[in-house]
Coordinates of C-alpha atoms in Angstrom, one line a residue:
M923 CA 90.4 104.9 96.3
I924 CA 88.7 106.0 93.2
K925 CA 87.1 102.6 93.2
R926 CA 85.9 103.2 96.6
L927 CA 84.2 106.5 95.6
Q928 CA 82.6 105.1 92.5
E929 CA 81.3 102.6 94.4
A930 CA 79.8 105.1 97.0
M931 CA 78.7 107.5 94.6
M932 CA 74.9 108.5 94.2
T933 CA 75.2 110.2 91.0
P934 CA 76.6 109.1 87.6
Q935 CA 79.2 112.0 87.5
M936 CA 81.0 114.2 90.2
I937 CA 83.6 116.8 90.0
V938 CA 86.3 117.1 93.0
S939 CA 88.2 120.5 93.2
D940 CA 89.3 120.3 96.9
A941 CA 93.3 120.1 96.6
F942 CA 93.2 117.4 99.6
M943 CA 90.4 115.3 98.2
I944 CA 92.2 115.0 95.0
Q945 CA 95.4 114.0 96.5
Y946 CA 93.6 111.5 98.7
L947 CA 92.6 110.3 95.3
I948 CA 94.9 110.3 92.9
N949 CA 97.8 111.0 95.3
E950 CA 99.2 114.4 93.6
H951 CA 98.9 117.5 95.4
Y952 CA 98.1 120.9 93.4
E953 CA 97.7 124.8 94.7
V954 CA 96.3 126.1 91.5
G955 CA 95.4 129.4 93.2
E956 CA 92.7 131.3 91.4
R957 CA 92.7 128.8 88.3
M958 CA 90.1 125.9 87.7
I959 CA 91.2 122.1 88.6
A960 CA 88.4 119.7 88.5
L961 CA 88.9 115.9 88.9
L962 CA 85.8 114.6 86.9
I963 CA 84.9 111.0 88.6
R964 CA 82.3 108.8 86.5
K965 CA 80.7 106.1 87.7
N966 CA 81.1 103.9 84.7
D967 CA 84.0 105.2 83.0
E968 CA 87.5 106.1 83.9
P969 CA 88.3 109.8 85.7
I970 CA 89.8 112.6 84.1
L971 CA 92.0 115.5 85.9
F972 CA 91.4 119.0 83.7
L973 CA 94.5 121.0 84.7
N974 CA 96.1 124.4 83.9
K975 CA 99.5 123.7 81.5
L976 CA 101.0 125.8 84.2
F977 CA 101.0 122.4 86.5
K978 CA 102.8 119.1 86.0
K979 CA 100.2 116.6 84.8
P980 CA 100.1 113.1 86.8
N981 CA 101.3 109.8 85.0
T982 CA 98.7 108.0 86.6
I983 CA 95.4 109.2 85.4
K984 CA 94.0 110.5 82.2
C985 CA 94.7 114.4 82.2
I986 CA 93.2 117.1 79.9
Q987 CA 95.2 120.4 80.2
F988 CA 94.4 124.0 79.2
D989 CA 95.8 127.6 79.3
D990 CA 95.1 130.9 80.8
T991 CA 93.5 131.6 77.2
E992 CA 91.3 129.0 77.5
D993 CA 87.4 128.7 78.7
S994 CA 88.1 125.8 81.0
I995 CA 84.6 125.3 82.2
K996 CA 83.7 125.1 78.4
L997 CA 86.1 122.4 78.0
L998 CA 84.9 120.5 81.2
M999 CA 81.1 120.7 80.1
Q1000 CA 82.3 118.7 77.1
H1001 CA 83.1 115.6 78.8
I1002 CA 79.8 116.1 81.1
Q1003 CA 76.6 114.6 80.1
E1004 CA 74.3 117.1 80.6
N1005 CA 71.3 114.8 81.0
Q1006 CA 72.3 113.2 84.3
A1007 CA 72.6 114.5 87.5
L1008 CA 76.3 116.0 88.3
A1009 CA 77.4 116.3 91.8
L1010 CA 80.1 118.9 93.0
D1011 CA 82.0 119.4 96.1
G1012 CA 81.9 122.2 98.5
T1013 CA 85.1 123.7 97.4
F1014 CA 84.3 124.3 93.5
Q1015 CA 84.4 127.8 93.3
F1016 CA 80.9 129.8 92.5
R1017 CA 82.2 131.4 89.5
F1018 CA 82.7 127.9 88.2
T1019 CA 79.7 126.3 89.3
L1020 CA 77.5 129.5 87.7
P1021 CA 77.6 128.2 83.9
F1022 CA 76.5 124.8 85.0
I1023 CA 73.4 126.2 86.9
Q1024 CA 72.8 128.5 83.5
E1025 CA 72.9 125.7 81.3
N1026 CA 70.4 124.1 83.8
Y1027 CA 72.0 121.3 85.0
T1028 CA 71.0 118.9 87.6
L1029 CA 73.4 119.8 90.5
E1030 CA 73.8 117.7 93.7
N1031 CA 76.2 118.0 96.7
A1032 CA 79.1 115.7 96.4
S1033 CA 80.6 116.8 100.1
P1034 CA 78.5 114.3 102.1
T1035 CA 79.8 111.1 99.9
L1036 CA 83.8 112.6 99.9
E1037 CA 83.8 113.3 103.4
S1038 CA 82.3 109.8 104.5
L1039 CA 85.0 108.2 102.0
R1040 CA 87.8 110.0 104.0
R1041 CA 86.2 109.0 107.3
I1042 CA 87.0 105.7 107.4
K1043 CA 90.6 104.9 107.4
T1044 CA 92.3 101.9 105.6
P1045 CA 94.6 100.1 107.3
K1046 CA 97.3 101.4 105.5
E1047 CA 96.4 104.9 106.4
M1048 CA 96.0 103.7 110.1
E1049 CA 99.4 102.5 110.0
L1050 CA 100.9 105.9 108.3
L1051 CA 99.1 108.0 110.9
F1052 CA 100.8 105.7 113.5
E1053 CA 104.0 106.7 112.1
A1054 CA 103.4 110.0 112.1
S1055 CA 102.4 110.2 115.8
Q1056 CA 105.6 108.1 116.7
E1057 CA 107.7 110.9 115.1
N1058 CA 105.7 113.8 116.9
D1059 CA 106.6 111.8 119.9
R1060 CA 110.3 112.1 119.3
V1061 CA 109.9 116.1 118.1
M1062 CA 107.7 116.7 121.6
D1063 CA 110.5 115.1 123.5
R1064 CA 113.2 117.1 121.9
V1065 CA 111.3 120.3 122.4
R1066 CA 110.6 119.3 125.7
Q1067 CA 114.6 119.6 126.3
E1068 CA 114.9 123.1 125.1
I1069 CA 112.5 124.5 128.1
K1070 CA 114.8 126.8 129.8
L1071 CA 114.4 130.0 132.0
G1072 CA 114.2 132.9 129.7
V1073 CA 113.4 130.8 126.6
S1074 CA 110.5 132.6 124.8
E1075 CA 107.2 131.0 123.5
I1076 CA 108.2 132.2 119.7
E1077 CA 111.7 130.4 120.1
L1078 CA 109.9 127.3 121.5
A1079 CA 107.7 127.3 118.6
E1080 CA 110.3 127.6 116.1
K1081 CA 112.2 125.0 117.6
V1082 CA 109.2 122.9 117.1
K1083 CA 109.3 123.7 113.1
E1084 CA 112.9 123.3 112.9
F1085 CA 112.7 119.9 114.7
H1086 CA 109.7 118.7 112.3
N1087 CA 111.8 119.9 109.5
K1088 CA 109.4 122.8 108.5
N1089 CA 107.0 120.2 108.0
T1090 CA 104.6 120.9 110.5
S1091 CA 100.4 119.9 109.8
F1092 CA 99.6 123.3 111.4
E1093 CA 101.5 126.4 112.8
P1094 CA 102.4 125.1 116.4
I1095 CA 100.9 126.8 119.5
V1096 CA 103.7 127.3 122.1
V1097 CA 102.1 129.1 125.3
F1098 CA 102.9 129.8 128.8
T1099 CA 100.6 129.8 132.1
E1100 CA 98.1 133.0 131.6
N1101 CA 98.3 132.5 127.8
I1102 CA 97.0 129.1 127.9
A1103 CA 93.7 130.8 128.9
D1104 CA 93.3 131.1 124.8
P1105 CA 92.8 127.9 123.3
H1106 CA 94.4 128.9 120.0
G1107 CA 97.2 131.2 121.6
I1108 CA 99.4 132.6 119.1
P1109 CA 103.1 132.6 120.7
T1110 CA 104.7 135.9 121.8
N1111 CA 107.8 137.1 123.5
R1112 CA 106.6 136.2 126.7
T1113 CA 109.7 134.4 128.2
L1114 CA 109.7 131.5 131.0
T1115 CA 110.1 131.9 134.5
E1116 CA 110.2 130.0 137.5
N1117 CA 106.7 128.5 138.3
D1118 CA 105.4 128.5 134.9
V1119 CA 103.3 126.1 133.1
V1120 CA 104.5 125.4 129.0
L1121 CA 101.8 124.1 126.6
V1122 CA 102.9 122.7 123.5
D1123 CA 100.0 122.0 120.7
M1124 CA 101.9 120.7 117.7
G1125 CA 101.8 118.1 114.6
G1126 CA 104.2 117.2 111.5
M1127 CA 103.6 115.7 108.4
V1128 CA 105.0 111.9 108.0
N1129 CA 104.3 110.5 104.2
N1130 CA 101.7 112.9 103.6
Y1131 CA 99.8 111.8 107.1
A1132 CA 99.2 114.2 110.0
S1133 CA 100.1 114.0 113.7
D1134 CA 98.7 116.2 116.3
M1135 CA 99.2 116.1 120.0
T1136 CA 99.1 118.6 122.9
R1137 CA 101.3 118.0 126.3
A1138 CA 101.5 120.5 129.0
F1139 CA 105.0 120.9 131.3
F1140 CA 105.3 122.1 134.5
V1141 CA 108.4 124.4 135.5
G1142 CA 108.4 124.6 139.6
D1143 CA 105.0 124.7 141.3
H1144 CA 101.6 126.2 140.2
P1145 CA 99.2 124.5 142.3
E1146 CA 95.7 125.7 141.1
L1147 CA 97.1 124.6 137.3
E1148 CA 98.1 121.1 138.9
A1149 CA 94.8 120.7 140.1
I1150 CA 93.3 121.4 136.8
Y1151 CA 95.6 119.5 135.2
K1152 CA 94.6 116.1 137.1
I1153 CA 91.1 117.1 136.1
V1154 CA 91.8 117.5 132.3
L1155 CA 94.3 114.1 132.6
E1156 CA 91.2 111.8 134.0
A1157 CA 89.1 113.6 131.2
N1158 CA 91.2 112.7 128.6
K1159 CA 91.2 109.2 129.7
A1160 CA 87.5 108.6 130.5
A1161 CA 86.8 110.0 126.7
I1162 CA 89.7 107.2 125.4
E1163 CA 88.2 104.6 127.3
A1164 CA 84.5 105.6 125.9
V1165 CA 85.7 105.0 122.4
K1166 CA 83.6 101.9 121.3
I1167 CA 82.6 100.5 118.2
G1168 CA 78.6 101.4 117.5
A1169 CA 78.5 104.3 120.3
P1170 CA 77.8 107.6 119.3
L1171 CA 80.7 110.0 118.9
S1172 CA 78.9 112.2 121.2
S1173 CA 79.3 109.3 124.1
V1174 CA 83.0 110.4 124.1
D1175 CA 82.3 114.0 124.5
K1176 CA 80.4 113.5 127.2
A1177 CA 82.6 111.3 128.9
A1178 CA 85.5 113.9 128.8
R1179 CA 82.7 116.6 129.6
D1180 CA 81.0 114.6 132.9
V1181 CA 84.2 114.5 134.3
I1182 CA 85.2 118.3 134.1
T1183 CA 81.5 119.3 134.9
K1184 CA 82.0 117.3 138.1
H1185 CA 84.9 119.1 139.2
G1186 CA 83.1 122.4 138.4
Y1187 CA 84.6 123.5 135.7
G1188 CA 81.9 123.0 133.1
E1189 CA 81.8 126.4 131.7
A1190 CA 85.6 126.5 131.4
F1191 CA 85.5 123.6 128.7
I1192 CA 84.9 125.8 125.7
H1193 CA 85.3 123.6 122.5
R1194 CA 84.4 120.0 121.4
T1195 CA 86.6 116.7 122.2
G1196 CA 88.0 116.1 118.8
H1197 CA 88.3 116.2 115.1
G1198 CA 89.0 113.8 112.5
I1199 CA 92.8 113.0 111.2
G1200 CA 94.3 112.1 108.0
I1201 CA 95.9 113.9 105.3
E1202 CA 95.0 116.6 106.7
C1203 CA 95.1 117.6 110.6
H1204 CA 91.3 118.9 110.6
E1205 CA 89.1 116.4 109.2
N1206 CA 85.5 116.1 109.0
L1207 CA 84.8 114.0 112.1
D1208 CA 83.4 115.6 115.0
V1209 CA 83.8 114.4 118.5
S1210 CA 81.1 116.7 119.8
S1211 CA 77.9 116.7 121.8
T1212 CA 75.6 117.1 118.9
N1213 CA 77.2 114.1 117.0
D1214 CA 75.4 110.9 117.2
T1215 CA 77.4 109.4 114.3
P1216 CA 78.1 105.6 115.2
I1217 CA 81.9 104.9 115.8
E1218 CA 83.0 102.8 113.4
V1219 CA 86.3 100.8 112.6
G1220 CA 88.5 103.1 110.7
M1221 CA 87.9 106.0 112.6
C1222 CA 90.9 108.3 113.6
F1223 CA 90.4 111.2 115.8
S1224 CA 91.5 113.6 118.5
I1225 CA 90.6 113.7 122.1
E1226 CA 91.3 116.4 123.4
P1227 CA 89.7 118.1 126.4
G1228 CA 90.5 121.4 128.5
I1229 CA 90.0 123.9 130.7
Y1230 CA 90.6 127.6 130.0
I1231 CA 90.0 130.1 132.9
E1232 CA 90.9 133.8 131.8
G1233 CA 93.8 135.7 133.9
L1234 CA 94.7 132.1 135.6
G1235 CA 95.6 129.9 132.7
G1236 CA 94.6 126.4 131.3
I1237 CA 95.1 122.9 130.4
R1238 CA 94.7 120.8 127.2
I1239 CA 95.7 117.4 126.9
E1240 CA 95.3 116.0 123.6
D1241 CA 95.9 112.3 122.0
L1242 CA 94.9 110.9 118.8
V1243 CA 93.1 107.5 118.5
C1244 CA 92.1 104.9 115.6
V1245 CA 89.2 102.6 116.1
H1246 CA 90.4 99.0 115.1
E1247 CA 88.7 95.6 115.0
D1248 CA 89.9 94.7 118.7
G1249 CA 88.9 98.5 120.2
V1250 CA 90.9 101.6 120.5
H1251 CA 94.5 102.4 119.6
V1252 CA 96.2 105.3 120.9
L1253 CA 98.3 106.9 118.5
N1254 CA 101.0 108.7 120.4
S1255 CA 102.5 107.4 124.0
Y1256 CA 104.4 110.7 125.1
D1257 CA 104.4 110.6 128.7
K1258 CA 101.1 112.9 130.2
E1259 CA 101.3 111.4 133.9
F1260 CA 101.6 114.6 136.1
D1261 CA 104.8 113.0 137.9
Q1262 CA 106.2 112.6 134.1
I1263 CA 105.7 116.1 132.8
Q1264 CA 108.1 117.9 135.3
V1265 CA 110.9 119.9 133.8
I1266 CA 114.0 119.8 135.9
L1267 CA 116.2 122.8 135.0

């Protein structure tokens, strides 16, 4: 990964401080809190990780360690060419950046280069994302079996965490009927009754790669949300069908939005259609009406249209896709046809 970055760099030197970006490049994850961490990438030299002595240094890369009494920035500066442009990523804290400004370094933004690197997944990464989604399918099936009258949203959300062995890619969303109107609803003590709808939005981590999927289950009859479900499912399928190499990402959003608008719910689809995914659940790939970036082989992202109506409820159906040479591959395969998502109590 470092070689790919060195080839893509527009400056001779770069500092990477984002924990997930460092993990992506050297396969080690550090959470250092307020302390400095910096991965110095030089275009024509070996990389160096600057790391506090409180943390175990990696064996696969040159590492310079320091303690809390040392000036970590001064140490870092000793290895940076002052007369050459230096790119910094967007997470490098301003208190660490300020000394470079005061010393009149020529600073540039490293984030676009770093984001473009992670935007295109390798075949191995796509394989890992597929494995993570297959595990998420299995967990979703176990969660479905826990849907019973009297169970609370919180209890089902805890089951998601348990079945993922506490290794979720985000805090699971499990909400019933009217609470689905909030796209990022927080599970409550609301208990399941007859004629409810259960929305489960969840993901896990497998081999450091994330999954993410949303399904809705019907307990009894709810005609209004059943009609909405069928519209959202149509939008979900239309968006997947729109994933074509060379087409703009905005066309995927448009395909989903056109279906929902056609049925009169355009104003109720209040978020973008999707986001990138990889070692983080949400990565920098925006599937929205304003992003005309062409779709490329290696892009992996969610497709999750939804309709949300205050007081009634809502529906969201989310799948993950990866773009291969032969077209779009859907990573998860859990049931989503309406006649497949009825819960028989």
